[in-house]
Amino acid sequence: MVKPSYIKQRFKQSVVLFLVLCCSAAIAQTQQEHIHHMGHSVMPFDLTQTVHVFRMTDSGGVQRVLLREGAATDQVAIIQQHLLHEAEAFQRGDYADPAMLHGADMPGLKDLQAGAKTIRISYRALPDGAEITFKTKSLHLLTAIHRWFGAQLSEHGADARAE
């Protein structure tokens, strides 16, 4: 007969092994993999059919989300609706979506939130997606925009490119 203490001990060992394996798998996931797999929680469009394009300018930058070649055109309306919503939120200093996906400590994010009143943000629909333009006269906020774009480029990996 197997003693109850032995069963408890084996159960505890199994739980510990399970947790170690799960945590190891989670830690092994890169930030790029995390963003690609969790992006749908913030972005309603299909990341496999789109690409984020970041262009830093002398006065801020332009962020685009475009269809990849051969992607389903039904994604365009979803991209446009999402970027319009984001542009309106960013103008109010609401960067909750990027913070949820990338983390609240994302480079430049806190400065953009605090300086929202001095950043002009505009939205434009494009035939294959949409874009948000950020403009400021503040060198501090210009640097914050560029840092934020750089972090997104890094974290989106193959789902993003610079222009």
mmCIF file of C-alpha atoms in Angstrom:
data_model
loop_
_atom_site.group_PDB
_atom_site.id
_atom_site.type_symbol
_atom_site.label_atom_id
_atom_site.label_comp_id
_atom_site.label_asym_id
_atom_site.label_seq_id
_atom_site.Cartn_x
_atom_site.Cartn_y
_atom_site.Cartn_z
ATOM 1 C CA MET A 1 0.000 0.000 0.000
ATOM 2 C CA VAL A 2 1.222 3.468 -0.918
ATOM 3 C CA LYS A 3 1.464 5.864 1.993
ATOM 4 C CA PRO A 4 -0.481 9.157 1.740
ATOM 5 C CA SER A 5 2.691 11.130 2.556
ATOM 6 C CA TYR A 6 4.391 9.589 -0.493
ATOM 7 C CA ILE A 7 1.455 10.601 -2.715
ATOM 8 C CA LYS A 8 1.576 14.168 -1.346
ATOM 9 C CA GLN A 9 5.316 14.349 -1.939
ATOM 10 C CA ARG A 10 4.984 13.072 -5.544
ATOM 11 C CA PHE A 11 2.129 15.498 -6.186
ATOM 12 C CA LYS A 12 4.205 18.441 -4.912
ATOM 13 C CA GLN A 13 7.127 17.357 -7.084
ATOM 14 C CA SER A 14 4.850 17.149 -10.114
ATOM 15 C CA VAL A 15 3.448 20.618 -9.465
ATOM 16 C CA VAL A 16 6.942 22.080 -9.071
ATOM 17 C CA LEU A 17 8.103 20.397 -12.287
ATOM 18 C CA PHE A 18 5.041 21.694 -14.149
ATOM 19 C CA LEU A 19 5.627 25.260 -12.915
ATOM 20 C CA VAL A 20 9.317 25.155 -13.803
ATOM 21 C CA LEU A 21 8.532 23.964 -17.326
ATOM 22 C CA CYS A 22 5.795 26.556 -17.830
ATOM 23 C CA CYS A 23 7.912 29.402 -16.483
ATOM 24 C CA SER A 24 10.873 28.331 -18.591
ATOM 25 C CA ALA A 25 8.729 28.388 -21.707
ATOM 26 C CA ALA A 26 7.392 31.837 -20.846
ATOM 27 C CA ILE A 27 10.876 33.197 -20.165
ATOM 28 C CA ALA A 28 12.209 31.672 -23.373
ATOM 29 C CA GLN A 29 9.683 33.671 -25.404
ATOM 30 C CA THR A 30 11.321 36.793 -26.826
ATOM 31 C CA GLN A 31 9.701 40.217 -26.590
ATOM 32 C CA GLN A 32 9.110 40.065 -30.351
ATOM 33 C CA GLU A 33 7.293 36.724 -29.996
ATOM 34 C CA HIS A 34 5.277 38.130 -27.101
ATOM 35 C CA ILE A 35 4.207 41.191 -29.124
ATOM 36 C CA HIS A 36 3.352 39.070 -32.163
ATOM 37 C CA HIS A 37 1.238 36.623 -30.153
ATOM 38 C CA MET A 38 -0.390 39.145 -27.801
ATOM 39 C CA GLY A 39 -0.842 41.971 -30.309
ATOM 40 C CA HIS A 40 -4.416 40.916 -31.013
ATOM 41 C CA SER A 41 -5.331 41.921 -27.455
ATOM 42 C CA VAL A 42 -4.691 45.569 -28.429
ATOM 43 C CA MET A 43 -4.768 45.598 -32.236
ATOM 44 C CA PRO A 44 -7.878 44.122 -33.865
ATOM 45 C CA PHE A 45 -6.234 43.561 -37.246
ATOM 46 C CA ASP A 46 -4.231 40.492 -38.254
ATOM 47 C CA LEU A 47 -0.529 41.081 -37.564
ATOM 48 C CA THR A 48 0.443 38.376 -40.057
ATOM 49 C CA GLN A 49 -1.248 40.384 -42.829
ATOM 50 C CA THR A 50 0.069 43.811 -41.829
ATOM 51 C CA VAL A 51 3.292 45.666 -41.207
ATOM 52 C CA HIS A 52 4.004 48.636 -38.930
ATOM 53 C CA VAL A 53 6.145 51.275 -40.628
ATOM 54 C CA PHE A 54 7.933 53.961 -38.590
ATOM 55 C CA ARG A 55 9.498 57.079 -40.070
ATOM 56 C CA MET A 56 11.250 59.489 -37.739
ATOM 57 C CA THR A 57 11.141 63.104 -38.888
ATOM 58 C CA ASP A 58 12.735 66.383 -37.794
ATOM 59 C CA SER A 59 9.494 67.362 -36.061
ATOM 60 C CA GLY A 60 8.319 63.946 -34.775
ATOM 61 C CA GLY A 61 7.390 60.961 -36.858
ATOM 62 C CA VAL A 62 4.869 58.991 -38.863
ATOM 63 C CA GLN A 63 3.552 55.600 -37.831
ATOM 64 C CA ARG A 64 1.761 53.557 -40.499
ATOM 65 C CA VAL A 65 0.022 50.209 -40.466
ATOM 66 C CA LEU A 66 -0.183 48.788 -43.976
ATOM 67 C CA LEU A 67 -1.344 45.595 -45.605
ATOM 68 C CA ARG A 68 1.353 43.187 -46.645
ATOM 69 C CA GLU A 69 1.389 42.291 -50.312
ATOM 70 C CA GLY A 70 -1.322 39.750 -51.044
ATOM 71 C CA ALA A 71 -3.128 40.286 -47.710
ATOM 72 C CA ALA A 72 -6.906 40.265 -47.405
ATOM 73 C CA THR A 73 -8.305 43.721 -48.132
ATOM 74 C CA ASP A 74 -10.928 43.354 -45.381
ATOM 75 C CA GLN A 75 -8.137 44.330 -42.979
ATOM 76 C CA VAL A 76 -7.976 47.928 -44.317
ATOM 77 C CA ALA A 77 -11.182 49.087 -42.596
ATOM 78 C CA ILE A 78 -10.067 47.438 -39.343
ATOM 79 C CA ILE A 79 -6.663 49.159 -39.524
ATOM 80 C CA GLN A 80 -8.261 52.529 -40.268
ATOM 81 C CA GLN A 81 -10.777 52.297 -37.445
ATOM 82 C CA HIS A 82 -8.093 51.238 -34.956
ATOM 83 C CA LEU A 83 -5.586 53.938 -35.913
ATOM 84 C CA LEU A 84 -8.281 56.628 -35.822
ATOM 85 C CA HIS A 85 -9.167 55.497 -32.288
ATOM 86 C CA GLU A 86 -5.485 55.457 -31.286
ATOM 87 C CA ALA A 87 -4.811 58.934 -32.741
ATOM 88 C CA GLU A 88 -7.723 60.356 -30.748
ATOM 89 C CA ALA A 89 -6.497 58.625 -27.584
ATOM 90 C CA PHE A 90 -2.871 59.759 -28.090
ATOM 91 C CA GLN A 91 -4.000 63.369 -28.525
ATOM 92 C CA ARG A 92 -5.568 63.131 -25.044
ATOM 93 C CA GLY A 93 -2.358 61.621 -23.633
ATOM 94 C CA ASP A 94 -3.936 58.161 -23.426
ATOM 95 C CA TYR A 95 -1.282 55.606 -24.346
ATOM 96 C CA ALA A 96 -2.960 52.742 -22.483
ATOM 97 C CA ASP A 97 -2.942 50.367 -25.472
ATOM 98 C CA PRO A 98 0.817 50.561 -26.145
ATOM 99 C CA ALA A 99 1.472 50.395 -22.391
ATOM 100 C CA MET A 100 -0.663 47.253 -22.087
ATOM 101 C CA LEU A 101 1.185 45.524 -24.915
ATOM 102 C CA HIS A 102 4.735 46.821 -24.499
ATOM 103 C CA GLY A 103 4.752 47.703 -20.810
ATOM 104 C CA ALA A 104 4.299 50.983 -18.956
ATOM 105 C CA ASP A 105 8.074 51.530 -18.860
ATOM 106 C CA MET A 106 8.413 51.527 -22.643
ATOM 107 C CA PRO A 107 11.012 54.164 -23.697
ATOM 108 C CA GLY A 108 9.462 57.580 -24.314
ATOM 109 C CA LEU A 109 5.952 56.579 -23.266
ATOM 110 C CA LYS A 110 5.702 58.518 -19.995
ATOM 111 C CA ASP A 111 7.051 61.666 -21.672
ATOM 112 C CA LEU A 112 4.468 61.366 -24.465
ATOM 113 C CA GLN A 113 1.676 60.986 -21.932
ATOM 114 C CA ALA A 114 2.835 63.996 -19.917
ATOM 115 C CA GLY A 115 3.476 66.202 -22.965
ATOM 116 C CA ALA A 116 0.383 65.303 -24.993
ATOM 117 C CA LYS A 117 -0.837 68.929 -25.099
ATOM 118 C CA THR A 118 2.288 69.993 -26.987
ATOM 119 C CA ILE A 119 2.237 67.179 -29.564
ATOM 120 C CA ARG A 120 0.054 67.621 -32.636
ATOM 121 C CA ILE A 121 -1.317 64.266 -33.706
ATOM 122 C CA SER A 122 -3.147 63.710 -36.960
ATOM 123 C CA TYR A 123 -4.710 60.691 -38.619
ATOM 124 C CA ARG A 124 -4.920 59.867 -42.316
ATOM 125 C CA ALA A 125 -6.557 56.921 -44.061
ATOM 126 C CA LEU A 126 -4.482 55.313 -46.810
ATOM 127 C CA PRO A 127 -5.643 52.973 -49.598
ATOM 128 C CA ASP A 128 -3.788 50.077 -47.943
ATOM 129 C CA GLY A 129 -4.029 51.087 -44.264
ATOM 130 C CA ALA A 130 -3.661 54.265 -42.229
ATOM 131 C CA GLU A 131 -1.105 56.529 -40.579
ATOM 132 C CA ILE A 132 -0.690 58.679 -37.497
ATOM 133 C CA THR A 133 1.596 61.716 -37.659
ATOM 134 C CA PHE A 134 3.227 63.135 -34.520
ATOM 135 C CA LYS A 135 4.605 66.716 -34.558
ATOM 136 C CA THR A 136 6.180 68.762 -31.788
ATOM 137 C CA LYS A 137 8.466 71.748 -31.364
ATOM 138 C CA SER A 138 9.859 70.362 -28.101
ATOM 139 C CA LEU A 139 13.262 68.718 -28.426
ATOM 140 C CA HIS A 140 12.481 66.665 -25.323
ATOM 141 C CA LEU A 141 9.268 65.302 -26.851
ATOM 142 C CA LEU A 142 10.900 64.811 -30.251
ATOM 143 C CA THR A 143 13.418 62.563 -28.513
ATOM 144 C CA ALA A 144 10.573 60.767 -26.707
ATOM 145 C CA ILE A 145 8.763 60.104 -30.013
ATOM 146 C CA HIS A 146 11.954 58.757 -31.584
ATOM 147 C CA ARG A 147 12.706 56.562 -28.564
ATOM 148 C CA TRP A 148 9.134 55.251 -28.601
ATOM 149 C CA PHE A 149 9.326 54.488 -32.328
ATOM 150 C CA GLY A 150 12.674 52.744 -31.831
ATOM 151 C CA ALA A 151 11.265 50.563 -29.064
ATOM 152 C CA GLN A 152 8.296 49.588 -31.215
ATOM 153 C CA LEU A 153 10.571 48.743 -34.142
ATOM 154 C CA SER A 154 12.630 46.515 -31.902
ATOM 155 C CA GLU A 155 9.702 44.831 -30.185
ATOM 156 C CA HIS A 156 7.549 44.269 -33.284
ATOM 157 C CA GLY A 157 10.489 42.576 -35.041
ATOM 158 C CA ALA A 158 9.462 41.155 -38.417
ATOM 159 C CA ASP A 159 6.068 42.848 -38.104
ATOM 160 C CA ALA A 160 7.694 46.309 -38.423
ATOM 161 C CA ARG A 161 10.180 48.266 -40.486
ATOM 162 C CA ALA A 162 11.727 51.729 -40.558
ATOM 163 C CA GLU A 163 11.583 54.146 -43.478
#
